[in-house]
mmCIF file of C-alpha atoms in Angstrom:
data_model
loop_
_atom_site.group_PDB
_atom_site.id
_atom_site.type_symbol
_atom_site.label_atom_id
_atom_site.label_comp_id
_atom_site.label_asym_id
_atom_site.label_seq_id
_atom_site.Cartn_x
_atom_site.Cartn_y
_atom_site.Cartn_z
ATOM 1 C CA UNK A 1 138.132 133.679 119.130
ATOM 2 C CA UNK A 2 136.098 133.727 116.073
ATOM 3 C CA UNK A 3 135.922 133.088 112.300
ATOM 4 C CA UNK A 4 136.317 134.796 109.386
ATOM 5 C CA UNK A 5 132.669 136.027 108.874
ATOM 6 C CA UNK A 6 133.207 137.984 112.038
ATOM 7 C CA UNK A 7 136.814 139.510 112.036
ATOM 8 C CA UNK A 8 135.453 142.851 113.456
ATOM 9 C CA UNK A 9 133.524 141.068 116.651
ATOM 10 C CA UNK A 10 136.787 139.198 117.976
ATOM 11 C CA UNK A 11 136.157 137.951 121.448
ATOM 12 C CA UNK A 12 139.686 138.183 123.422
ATOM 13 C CA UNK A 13 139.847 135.155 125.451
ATOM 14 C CA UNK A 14 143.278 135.534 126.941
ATOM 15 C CA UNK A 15 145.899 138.032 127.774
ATOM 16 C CA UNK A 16 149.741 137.237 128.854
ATOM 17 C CA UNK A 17 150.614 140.621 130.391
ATOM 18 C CA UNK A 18 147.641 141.498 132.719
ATOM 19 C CA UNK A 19 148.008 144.948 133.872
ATOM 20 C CA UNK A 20 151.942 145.250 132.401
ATOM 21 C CA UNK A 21 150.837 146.584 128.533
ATOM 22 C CA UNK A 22 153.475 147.034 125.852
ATOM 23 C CA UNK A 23 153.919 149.911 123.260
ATOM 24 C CA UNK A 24 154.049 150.070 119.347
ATOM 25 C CA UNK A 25 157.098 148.198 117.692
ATOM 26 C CA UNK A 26 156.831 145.486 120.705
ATOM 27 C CA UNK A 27 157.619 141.809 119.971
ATOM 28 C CA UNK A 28 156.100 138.627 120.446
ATOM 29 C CA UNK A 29 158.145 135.360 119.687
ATOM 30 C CA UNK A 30 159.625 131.682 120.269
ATOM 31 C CA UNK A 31 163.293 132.176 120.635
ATOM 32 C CA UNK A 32 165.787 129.551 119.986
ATOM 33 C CA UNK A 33 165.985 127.807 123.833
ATOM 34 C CA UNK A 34 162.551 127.560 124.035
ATOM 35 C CA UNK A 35 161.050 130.546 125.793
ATOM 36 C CA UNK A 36 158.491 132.636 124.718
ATOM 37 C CA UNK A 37 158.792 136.293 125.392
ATOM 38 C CA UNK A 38 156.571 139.462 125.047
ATOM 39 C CA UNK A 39 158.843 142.271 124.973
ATOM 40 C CA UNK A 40 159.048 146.143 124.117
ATOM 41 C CA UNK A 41 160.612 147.685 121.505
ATOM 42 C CA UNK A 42 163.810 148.958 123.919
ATOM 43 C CA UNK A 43 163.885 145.115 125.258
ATOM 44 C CA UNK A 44 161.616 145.834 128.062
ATOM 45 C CA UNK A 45 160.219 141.900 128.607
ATOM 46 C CA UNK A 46 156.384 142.434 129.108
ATOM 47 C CA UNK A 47 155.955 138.500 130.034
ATOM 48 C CA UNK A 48 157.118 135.079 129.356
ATOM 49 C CA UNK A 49 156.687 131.125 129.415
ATOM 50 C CA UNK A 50 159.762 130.523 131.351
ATOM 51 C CA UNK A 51 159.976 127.582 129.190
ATOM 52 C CA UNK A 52 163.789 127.798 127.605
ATOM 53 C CA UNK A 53 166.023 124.635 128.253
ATOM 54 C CA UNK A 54 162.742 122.815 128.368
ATOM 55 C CA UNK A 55 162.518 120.677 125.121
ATOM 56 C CA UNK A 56 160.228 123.530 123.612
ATOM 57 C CA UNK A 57 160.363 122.613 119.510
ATOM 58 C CA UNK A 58 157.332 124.461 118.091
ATOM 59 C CA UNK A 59 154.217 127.009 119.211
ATOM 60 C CA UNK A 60 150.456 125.710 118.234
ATOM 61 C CA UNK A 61 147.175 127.666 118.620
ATOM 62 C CA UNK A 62 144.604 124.365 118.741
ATOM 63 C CA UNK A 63 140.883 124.591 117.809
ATOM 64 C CA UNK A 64 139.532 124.683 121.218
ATOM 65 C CA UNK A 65 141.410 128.492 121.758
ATOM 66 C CA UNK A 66 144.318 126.740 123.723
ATOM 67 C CA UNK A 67 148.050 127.936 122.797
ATOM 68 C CA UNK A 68 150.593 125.375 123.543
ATOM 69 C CA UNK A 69 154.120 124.719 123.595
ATOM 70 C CA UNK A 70 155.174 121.292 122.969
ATOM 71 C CA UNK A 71 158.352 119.418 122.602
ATOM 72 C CA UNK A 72 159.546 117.114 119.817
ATOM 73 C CA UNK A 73 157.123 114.175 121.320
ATOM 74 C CA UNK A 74 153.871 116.496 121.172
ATOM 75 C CA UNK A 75 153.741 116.534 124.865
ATOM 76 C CA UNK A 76 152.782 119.866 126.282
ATOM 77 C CA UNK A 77 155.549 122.493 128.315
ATOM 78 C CA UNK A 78 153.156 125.293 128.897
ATOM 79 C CA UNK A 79 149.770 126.055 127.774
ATOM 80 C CA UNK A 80 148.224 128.931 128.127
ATOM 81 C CA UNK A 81 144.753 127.132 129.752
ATOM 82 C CA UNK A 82 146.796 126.942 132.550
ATOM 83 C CA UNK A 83 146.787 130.679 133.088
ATOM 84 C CA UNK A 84 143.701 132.068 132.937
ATOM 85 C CA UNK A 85 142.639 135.864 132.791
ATOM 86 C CA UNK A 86 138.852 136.997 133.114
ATOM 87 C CA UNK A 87 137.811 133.728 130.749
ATOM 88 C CA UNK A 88 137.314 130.341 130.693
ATOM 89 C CA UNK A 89 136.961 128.536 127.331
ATOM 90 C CA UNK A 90 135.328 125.064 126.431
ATOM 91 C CA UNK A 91 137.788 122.444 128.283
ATOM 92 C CA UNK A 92 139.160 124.909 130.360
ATOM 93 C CA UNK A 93 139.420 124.235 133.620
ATOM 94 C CA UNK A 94 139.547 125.787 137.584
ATOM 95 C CA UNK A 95 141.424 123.361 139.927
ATOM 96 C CA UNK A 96 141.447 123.680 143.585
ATOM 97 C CA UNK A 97 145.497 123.910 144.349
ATOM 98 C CA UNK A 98 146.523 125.210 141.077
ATOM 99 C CA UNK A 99 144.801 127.549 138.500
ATOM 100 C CA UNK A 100 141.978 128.519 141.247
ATOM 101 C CA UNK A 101 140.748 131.492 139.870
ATOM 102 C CA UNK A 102 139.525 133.923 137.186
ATOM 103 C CA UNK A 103 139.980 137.769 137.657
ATOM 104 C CA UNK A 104 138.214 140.901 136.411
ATOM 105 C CA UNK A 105 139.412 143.441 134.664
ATOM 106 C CA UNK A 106 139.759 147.059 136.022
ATOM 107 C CA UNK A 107 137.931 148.242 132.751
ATOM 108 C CA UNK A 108 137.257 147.994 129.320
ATOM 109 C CA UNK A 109 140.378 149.806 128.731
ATOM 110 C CA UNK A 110 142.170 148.673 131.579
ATOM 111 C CA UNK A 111 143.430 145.537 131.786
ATOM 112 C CA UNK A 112 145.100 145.688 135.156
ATOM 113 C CA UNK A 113 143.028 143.495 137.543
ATOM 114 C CA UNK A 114 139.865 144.437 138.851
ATOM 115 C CA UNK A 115 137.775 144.102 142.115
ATOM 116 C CA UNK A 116 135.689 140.524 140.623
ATOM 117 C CA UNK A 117 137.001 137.049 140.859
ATOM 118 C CA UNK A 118 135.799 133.846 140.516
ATOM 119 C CA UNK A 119 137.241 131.395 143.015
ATOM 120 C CA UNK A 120 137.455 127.639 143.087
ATOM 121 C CA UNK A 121 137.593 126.413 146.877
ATOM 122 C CA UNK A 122 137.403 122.880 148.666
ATOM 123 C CA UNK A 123 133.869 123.471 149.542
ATOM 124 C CA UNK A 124 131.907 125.636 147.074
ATOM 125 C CA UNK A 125 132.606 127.898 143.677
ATOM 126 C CA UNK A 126 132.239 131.220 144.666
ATOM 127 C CA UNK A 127 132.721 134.937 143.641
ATOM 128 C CA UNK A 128 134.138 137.692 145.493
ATOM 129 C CA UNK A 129 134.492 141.838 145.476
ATOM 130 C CA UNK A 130 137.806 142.863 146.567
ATOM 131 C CA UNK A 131 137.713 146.605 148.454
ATOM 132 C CA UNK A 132 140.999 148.505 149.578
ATOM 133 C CA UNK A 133 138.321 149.146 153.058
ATOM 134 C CA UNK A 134 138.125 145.377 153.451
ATOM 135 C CA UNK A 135 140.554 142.958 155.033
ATOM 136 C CA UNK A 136 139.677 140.427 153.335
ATOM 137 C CA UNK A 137 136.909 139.705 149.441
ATOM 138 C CA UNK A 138 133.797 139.785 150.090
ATOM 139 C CA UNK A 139 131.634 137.009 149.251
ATOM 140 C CA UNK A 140 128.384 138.427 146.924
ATOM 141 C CA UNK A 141 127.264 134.675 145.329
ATOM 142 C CA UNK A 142 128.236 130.987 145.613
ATOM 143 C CA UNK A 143 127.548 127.884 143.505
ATOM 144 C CA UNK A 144 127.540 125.729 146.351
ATOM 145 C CA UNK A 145 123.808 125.377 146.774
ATOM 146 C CA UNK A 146 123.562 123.923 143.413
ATOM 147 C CA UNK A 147 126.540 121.906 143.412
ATOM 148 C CA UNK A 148 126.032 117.909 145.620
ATOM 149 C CA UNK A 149 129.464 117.034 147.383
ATOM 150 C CA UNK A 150 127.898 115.353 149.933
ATOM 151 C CA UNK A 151 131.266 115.300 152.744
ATOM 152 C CA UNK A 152 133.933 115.615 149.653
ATOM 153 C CA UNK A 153 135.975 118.444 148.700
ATOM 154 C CA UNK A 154 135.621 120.334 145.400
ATOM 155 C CA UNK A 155 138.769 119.078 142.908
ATOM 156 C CA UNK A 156 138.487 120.929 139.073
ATOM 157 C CA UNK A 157 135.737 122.666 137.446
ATOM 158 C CA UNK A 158 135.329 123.082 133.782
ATOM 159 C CA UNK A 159 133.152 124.428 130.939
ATOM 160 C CA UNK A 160 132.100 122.288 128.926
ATOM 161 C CA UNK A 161 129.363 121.720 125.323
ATOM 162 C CA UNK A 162 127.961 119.042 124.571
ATOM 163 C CA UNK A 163 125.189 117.699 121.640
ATOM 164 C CA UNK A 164 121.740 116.256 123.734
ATOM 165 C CA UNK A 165 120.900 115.219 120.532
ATOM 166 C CA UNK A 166 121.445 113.186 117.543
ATOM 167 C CA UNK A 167 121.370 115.440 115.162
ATOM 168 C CA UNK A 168 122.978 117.923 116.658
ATOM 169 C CA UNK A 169 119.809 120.742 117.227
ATOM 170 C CA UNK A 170 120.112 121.222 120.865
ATOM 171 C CA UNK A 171 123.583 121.519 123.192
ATOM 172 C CA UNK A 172 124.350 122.081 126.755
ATOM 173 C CA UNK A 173 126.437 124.581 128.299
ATOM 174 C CA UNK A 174 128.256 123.077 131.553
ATOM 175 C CA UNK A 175 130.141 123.671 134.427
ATOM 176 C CA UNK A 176 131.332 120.292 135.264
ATOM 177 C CA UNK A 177 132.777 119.441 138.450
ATOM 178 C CA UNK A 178 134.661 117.024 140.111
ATOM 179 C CA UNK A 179 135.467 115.694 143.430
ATOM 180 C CA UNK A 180 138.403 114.881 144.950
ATOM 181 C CA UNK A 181 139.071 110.871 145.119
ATOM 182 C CA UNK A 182 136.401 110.190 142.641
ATOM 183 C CA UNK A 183 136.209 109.042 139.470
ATOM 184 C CA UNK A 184 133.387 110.910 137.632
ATOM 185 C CA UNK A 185 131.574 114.063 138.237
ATOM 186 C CA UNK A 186 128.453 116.365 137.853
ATOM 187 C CA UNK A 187 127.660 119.208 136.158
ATOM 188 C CA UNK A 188 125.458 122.686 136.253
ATOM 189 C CA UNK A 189 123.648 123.342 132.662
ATOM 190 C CA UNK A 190 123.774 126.956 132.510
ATOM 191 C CA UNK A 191 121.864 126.895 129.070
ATOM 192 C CA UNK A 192 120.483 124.763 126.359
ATOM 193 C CA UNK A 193 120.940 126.666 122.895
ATOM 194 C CA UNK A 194 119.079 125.082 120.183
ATOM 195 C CA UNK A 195 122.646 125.434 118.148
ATOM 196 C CA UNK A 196 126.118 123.978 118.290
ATOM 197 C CA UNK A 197 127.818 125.952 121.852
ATOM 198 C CA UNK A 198 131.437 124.623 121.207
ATOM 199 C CA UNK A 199 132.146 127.688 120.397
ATOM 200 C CA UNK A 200 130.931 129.330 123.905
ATOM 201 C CA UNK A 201 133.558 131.310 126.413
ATOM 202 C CA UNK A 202 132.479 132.002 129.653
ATOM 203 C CA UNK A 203 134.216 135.597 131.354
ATOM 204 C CA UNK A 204 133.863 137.641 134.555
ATOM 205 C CA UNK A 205 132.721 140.880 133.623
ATOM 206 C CA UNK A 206 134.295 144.781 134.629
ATOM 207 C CA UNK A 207 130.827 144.702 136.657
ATOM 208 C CA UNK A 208 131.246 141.119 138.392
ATOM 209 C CA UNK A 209 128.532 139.294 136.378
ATOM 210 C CA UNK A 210 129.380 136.341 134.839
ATOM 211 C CA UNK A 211 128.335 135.517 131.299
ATOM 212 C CA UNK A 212 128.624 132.768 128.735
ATOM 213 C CA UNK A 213 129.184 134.079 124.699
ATOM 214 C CA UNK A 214 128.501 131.911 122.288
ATOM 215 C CA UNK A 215 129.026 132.119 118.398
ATOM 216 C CA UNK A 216 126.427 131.042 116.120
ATOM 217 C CA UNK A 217 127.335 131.238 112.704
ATOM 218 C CA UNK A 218 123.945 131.193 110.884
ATOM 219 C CA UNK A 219 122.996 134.683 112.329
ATOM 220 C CA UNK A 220 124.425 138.010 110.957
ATOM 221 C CA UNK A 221 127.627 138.721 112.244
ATOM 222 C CA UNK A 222 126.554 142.110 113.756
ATOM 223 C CA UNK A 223 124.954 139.535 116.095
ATOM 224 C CA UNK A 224 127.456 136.458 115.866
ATOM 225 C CA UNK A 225 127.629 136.481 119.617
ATOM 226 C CA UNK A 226 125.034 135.316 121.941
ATOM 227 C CA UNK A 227 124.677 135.980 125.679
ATOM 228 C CA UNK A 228 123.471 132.543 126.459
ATOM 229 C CA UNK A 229 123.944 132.870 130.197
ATOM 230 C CA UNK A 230 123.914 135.369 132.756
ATOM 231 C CA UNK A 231 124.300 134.694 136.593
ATOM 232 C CA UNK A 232 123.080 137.551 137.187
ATOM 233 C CA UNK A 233 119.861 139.054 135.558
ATOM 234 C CA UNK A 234 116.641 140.515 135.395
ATOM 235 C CA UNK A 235 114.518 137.497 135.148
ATOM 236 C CA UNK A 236 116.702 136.292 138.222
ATOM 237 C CA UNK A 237 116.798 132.597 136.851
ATOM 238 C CA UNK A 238 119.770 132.261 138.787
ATOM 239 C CA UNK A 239 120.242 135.551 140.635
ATOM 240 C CA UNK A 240 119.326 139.289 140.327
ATOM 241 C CA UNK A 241 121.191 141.733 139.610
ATOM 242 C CA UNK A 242 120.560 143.469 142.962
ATOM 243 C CA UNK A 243 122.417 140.980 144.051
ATOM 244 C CA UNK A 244 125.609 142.696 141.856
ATOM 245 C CA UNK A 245 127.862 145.027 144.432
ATOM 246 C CA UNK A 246 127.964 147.697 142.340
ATOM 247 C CA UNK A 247 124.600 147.871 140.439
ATOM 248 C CA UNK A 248 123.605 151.064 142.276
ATOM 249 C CA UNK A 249 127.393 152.447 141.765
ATOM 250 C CA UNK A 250 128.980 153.535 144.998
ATOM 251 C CA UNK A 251 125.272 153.672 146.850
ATOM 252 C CA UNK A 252 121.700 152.928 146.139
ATOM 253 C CA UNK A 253 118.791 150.703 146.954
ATOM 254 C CA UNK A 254 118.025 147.850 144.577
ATOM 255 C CA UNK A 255 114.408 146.171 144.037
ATOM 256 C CA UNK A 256 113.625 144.172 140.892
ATOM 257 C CA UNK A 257 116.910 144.149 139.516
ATOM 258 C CA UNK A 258 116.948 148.268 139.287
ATOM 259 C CA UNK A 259 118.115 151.395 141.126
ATOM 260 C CA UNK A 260 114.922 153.077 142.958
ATOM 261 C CA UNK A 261 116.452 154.997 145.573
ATOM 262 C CA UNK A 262 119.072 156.856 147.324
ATOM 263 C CA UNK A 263 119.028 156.325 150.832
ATOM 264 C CA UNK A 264 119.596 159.601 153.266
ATOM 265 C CA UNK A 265 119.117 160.428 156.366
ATOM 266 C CA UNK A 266 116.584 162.406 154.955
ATOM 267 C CA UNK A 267 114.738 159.875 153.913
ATOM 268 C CA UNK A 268 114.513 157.720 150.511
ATOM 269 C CA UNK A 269 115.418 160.137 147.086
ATOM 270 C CA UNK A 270 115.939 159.608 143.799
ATOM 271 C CA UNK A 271 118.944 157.564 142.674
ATOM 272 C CA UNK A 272 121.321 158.917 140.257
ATOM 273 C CA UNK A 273 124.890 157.804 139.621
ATOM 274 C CA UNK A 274 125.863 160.631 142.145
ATOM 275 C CA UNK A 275 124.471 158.875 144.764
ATOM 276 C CA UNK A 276 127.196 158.175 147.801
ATOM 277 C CA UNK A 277 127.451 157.500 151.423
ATOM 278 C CA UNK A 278 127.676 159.745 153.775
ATOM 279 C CA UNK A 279 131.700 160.845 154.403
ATOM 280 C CA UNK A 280 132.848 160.016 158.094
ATOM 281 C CA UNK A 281 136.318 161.445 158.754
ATOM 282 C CA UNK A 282 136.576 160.735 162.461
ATOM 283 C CA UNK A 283 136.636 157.725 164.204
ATOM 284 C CA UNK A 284 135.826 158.803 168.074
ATOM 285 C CA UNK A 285 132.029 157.176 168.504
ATOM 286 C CA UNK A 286 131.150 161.257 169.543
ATOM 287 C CA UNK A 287 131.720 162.422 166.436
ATOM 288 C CA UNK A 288 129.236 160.079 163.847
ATOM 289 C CA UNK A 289 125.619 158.481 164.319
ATOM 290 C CA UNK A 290 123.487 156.769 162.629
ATOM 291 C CA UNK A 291 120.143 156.289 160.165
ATOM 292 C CA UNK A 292 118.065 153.714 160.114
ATOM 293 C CA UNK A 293 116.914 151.645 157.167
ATOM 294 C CA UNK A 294 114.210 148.727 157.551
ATOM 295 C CA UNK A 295 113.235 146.128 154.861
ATOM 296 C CA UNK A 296 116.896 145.493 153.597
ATOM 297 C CA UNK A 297 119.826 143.625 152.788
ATOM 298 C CA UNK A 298 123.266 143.972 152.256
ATOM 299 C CA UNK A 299 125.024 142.141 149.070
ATOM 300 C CA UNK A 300 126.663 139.903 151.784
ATOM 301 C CA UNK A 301 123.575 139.165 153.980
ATOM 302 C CA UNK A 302 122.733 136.679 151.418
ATOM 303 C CA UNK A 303 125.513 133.969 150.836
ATOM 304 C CA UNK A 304 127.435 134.551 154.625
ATOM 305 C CA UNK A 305 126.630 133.725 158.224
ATOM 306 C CA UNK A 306 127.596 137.234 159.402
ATOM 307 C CA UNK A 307 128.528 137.390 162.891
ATOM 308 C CA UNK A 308 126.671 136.178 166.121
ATOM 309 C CA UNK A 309 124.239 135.611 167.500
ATOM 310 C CA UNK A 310 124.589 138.736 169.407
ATOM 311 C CA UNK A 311 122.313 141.683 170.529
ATOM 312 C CA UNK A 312 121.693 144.628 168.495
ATOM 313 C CA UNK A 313 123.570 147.086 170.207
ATOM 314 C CA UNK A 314 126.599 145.294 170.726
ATOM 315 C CA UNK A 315 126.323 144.684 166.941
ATOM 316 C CA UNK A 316 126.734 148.755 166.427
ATOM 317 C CA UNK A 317 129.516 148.397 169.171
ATOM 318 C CA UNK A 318 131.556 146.261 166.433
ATOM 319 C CA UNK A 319 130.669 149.297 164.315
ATOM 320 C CA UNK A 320 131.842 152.017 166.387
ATOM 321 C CA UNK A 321 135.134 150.153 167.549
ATOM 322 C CA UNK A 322 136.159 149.812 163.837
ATOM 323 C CA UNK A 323 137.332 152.954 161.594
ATOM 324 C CA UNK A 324 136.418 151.329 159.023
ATOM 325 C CA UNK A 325 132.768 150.425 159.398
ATOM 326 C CA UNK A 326 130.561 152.729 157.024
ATOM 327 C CA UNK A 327 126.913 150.685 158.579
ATOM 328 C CA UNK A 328 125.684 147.633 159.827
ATOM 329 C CA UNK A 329 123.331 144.860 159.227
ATOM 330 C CA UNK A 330 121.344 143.174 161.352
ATOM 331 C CA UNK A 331 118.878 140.502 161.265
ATOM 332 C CA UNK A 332 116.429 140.792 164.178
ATOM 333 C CA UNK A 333 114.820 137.264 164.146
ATOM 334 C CA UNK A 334 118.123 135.650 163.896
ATOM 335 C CA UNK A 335 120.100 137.998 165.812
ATOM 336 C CA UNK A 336 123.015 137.480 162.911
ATOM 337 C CA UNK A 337 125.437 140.586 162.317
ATOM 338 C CA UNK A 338 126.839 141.871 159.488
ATOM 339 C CA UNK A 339 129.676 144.685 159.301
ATOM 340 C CA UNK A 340 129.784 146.311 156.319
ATOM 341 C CA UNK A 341 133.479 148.194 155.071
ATOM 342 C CA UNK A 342 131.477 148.520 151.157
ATOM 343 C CA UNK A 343 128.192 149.832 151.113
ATOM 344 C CA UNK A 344 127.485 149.483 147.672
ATOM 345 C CA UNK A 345 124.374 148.204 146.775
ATOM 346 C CA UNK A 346 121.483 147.495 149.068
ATOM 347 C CA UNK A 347 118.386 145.106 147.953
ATOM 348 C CA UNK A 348 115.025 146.060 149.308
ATOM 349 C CA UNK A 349 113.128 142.907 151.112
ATOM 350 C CA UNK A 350 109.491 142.860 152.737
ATOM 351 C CA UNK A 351 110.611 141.411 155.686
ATOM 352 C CA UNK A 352 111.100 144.266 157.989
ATOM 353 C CA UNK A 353 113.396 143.063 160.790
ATOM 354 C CA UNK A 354 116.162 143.101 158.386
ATOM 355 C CA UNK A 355 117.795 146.727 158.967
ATOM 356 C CA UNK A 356 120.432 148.394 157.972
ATOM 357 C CA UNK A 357 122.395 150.997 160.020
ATOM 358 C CA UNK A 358 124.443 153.764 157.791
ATOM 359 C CA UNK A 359 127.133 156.117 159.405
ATOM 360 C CA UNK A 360 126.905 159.586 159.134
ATOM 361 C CA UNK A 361 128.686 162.294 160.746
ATOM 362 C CA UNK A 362 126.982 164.506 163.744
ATOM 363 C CA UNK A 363 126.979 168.288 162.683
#
C-alpha cells in the first residue's frame, strides 16, 4: 500500500505464501478455469485460490487494499481479506468461527510464522506468545476490559476510519466490534489523527506489539508513514512495553518500559542482550533449587487467573513435578499460582508479596 510519492516506503499488507517463498523466474497468474496460482519457475505451486470451475472471470485490486476475484455478476469468489497475514487493513475484518486471527512473522526476513498472534475469541480479543516449552499460547494482553458485551459473545472485529468532522480535519482510528445476535456494535478509538486515516493498516509486529501505520500525504515521504498507535509503549496509554514477552530478550527485569537488570542468583546485574536463565538439564527435584525474587511479575500474572488458591509450597511442588517449569509465580495475598515454561521478561512492581521463584541447578 501506498502512492506514487512514496514508491520506496511500500507497506506490504499481505502475503499468499507465508513461510513457503518462491525463487527468481516464479509466476503469478489467473489461468483460464479460474484459479489463481503462485508457482516456481520448475512448476513448483507456491499457493493458490482454489477457485477454478468457480465462475472466476477477472482479478481486481480495489482501493481499500482488497484483491478479489469475481465472476461475470461482480460477486466475489475469493478475496484476499479473507486471509489475513500479520495485517489488518481499513474494512478488514476478524470473525469469531472463520478468519480468527492475525500471525507474526518469524522476522523481518522471515516470513514463516512467528511466536505473536492476535486472536478473536467468544469472550475477549486477545494476544498470545506461542513457546515450543509451552502446551499451550500464552496470554500477555487482552482487549476485553475495554470492550462491553455484557452476557454476549464476541462476533467480527474490524478496523475501521472515519471523519469526526465536517471538514474533514480530524478522523478516528477503530476497532469496531460486534456481537453475536445484534444488530449494531461498538468500537475502541485507538487514535484521533488530525488528518484523513483511510489510509491506516494495523499489523502484529516480529516483537508482538501491535501498531497502526498511517499515510499522510502532506508530509515528506521519508516520513509518509505515521505510527499512530501503539498497544504497547512507553507512555503506557494502553500498556507498557514491560508488558512485551520479549522486551528483555530471553531474560531481564523490566521497570518503566526498559531493561534494568539481570536477575541471578547472585543478585540483580546489569542487563545486556546476553542475559539468560539459568540452564537446568535434570529433572529429579535433587538436582535444581531455587532464587528468590520479590517485587515482581511475570508477563502472564497480569491478564490470567493463574492457578489456585493454593499454598506456596505446593505451588513449587507444581514446579518440581514438571520438566518443564524454568520458575514460579506466586501472589502471596491472593494465594494465586503461576507456572512459568517462558521466562522472558519480568516487570518490577512495589508490591512485595508478588515473588518470583527461578530454577537453577545445585552445583
Amino acid at each position: 500500500m501506498a502512492s506514487h510519492r512514496s514508491e520506496s516506503l511500500f507497506r506490504w499488507v499481505w502475503e499468499a505464501n507465508r513461510g513457503n517463498p518462491v525463487h527468481e523466474n516464479a509466476t503469478f497468474a489467473l489461468g483460464g478455469d479460474g484459479n489463481l496460482v503462485l508457482a516456481d519457475a520448475d512448476g513448483r505451486v507456491a499457493w493458490q485460490s482454489h477457485t477454478a470451475k468457480k465462475g472466476v472471470v477477472g482479478l481486481k485490486l480495489l482501493p481499500n487494499g482488497n484483491m478479489v476475484l469475481h465472476d461475470s455478476k461482480g460477486n466475489f469468489v475469493w478475496q484476499s481479506f479473507d486471509s489475513p497475514t500479520d495485517t489488518l487493513l481499513v474494512g478488514q475484518s476478524l470473525r469469531v468461527g472463520a478468519v480468527s486471527k492475525l500471525v507474526s512473522r518469524a522476522s523481518e526476513k522471515d516470513n514463516s510464522n512467528g511466536p505473536y498472534s492476535l486472536v478473536i475469541e467468544p469472550k475477549q480479543l486477545s494476544l498470545y506468545y506461542t513457546s515450543k516449552n509451552s502446551p499451550k499460547p500464552l496470554l500477555y494482553y487482552t482487549f476485553g476490559q475495554h470492550m462491553y458485551l455484557a452476557d454476549g459473545l464476541l462476533a467480527q472485529v474490524t478496523l475501521d476510519s472515519r471523519s469526526e468532522t465536517l471538514d474533514g480535519s480530524i478522523y478516528d482510528i477503530i476497532l469496531k466490534y460486534v456481537v453475536a445476535n445484534k444488530t449494531s456494535g461498538d468500537g475502541l478509538i485507538l487514535r484521533r489523527p488530525k488528518y484523513n486515516s483511510t489510509l491506516t493498516i494495523l499489523r502484529l509486529g516480529t516483537d508482538g506489539n501491535l501498531q497502526a501505520y498511517t499515510y499522510y500525504h502532506m508530509t515528506d515521504y521519508l516520513w509518509a508513514w505515521d505510527v499512530t498507535f501503539s498497544l504497547f509503549s512507553q507512555d503506557g496509554r494502553w500498556e507498557t512495553q514491560c508488558q512485551l514477552p520479549s522486551r528483555c530478550g530471553n531474560f531481564g527485569l523490566c521497570m518503566d518500559s526498559q531493561c534494568v537488570a539481570c536477575p541471578s542468583a547472585h543478585g540483580l546485574l546489569g542487563w545486556s542482550k546476553s542475559c539468560a536463565p539459568p540452564k537446568v538439564t535434570s529433572c529429579r527435584p535433587g538436582d535444581f533449587s531455587y532464587y528468590k525474587l520479590a517485587g515482581v511479575d511475570h508477563f502472564l500474572s497480569k491478564y490470567t487467573k493463574g492457578e489456585g488458591p493454593m499454598k506456596e509450597g505446593d505451588c513449587r511442588g507444581k514446579c518440581n513435578k514438571d520438566c518443564k517449569c524454568l520458575g514460579y509465580f506466586y501472589n502471596q495475598e491472593t494465594s494465586r499460582c503461576w507456572i512459568a515454561y517462558e521466562l522472558k521478561t519480568l516487570t518490577k512492581v512495589a508490591n512485595s508479596t508478588h515473588v518470583g521463584y527461578i530454577k537453577v541447578p545445585k552445583k
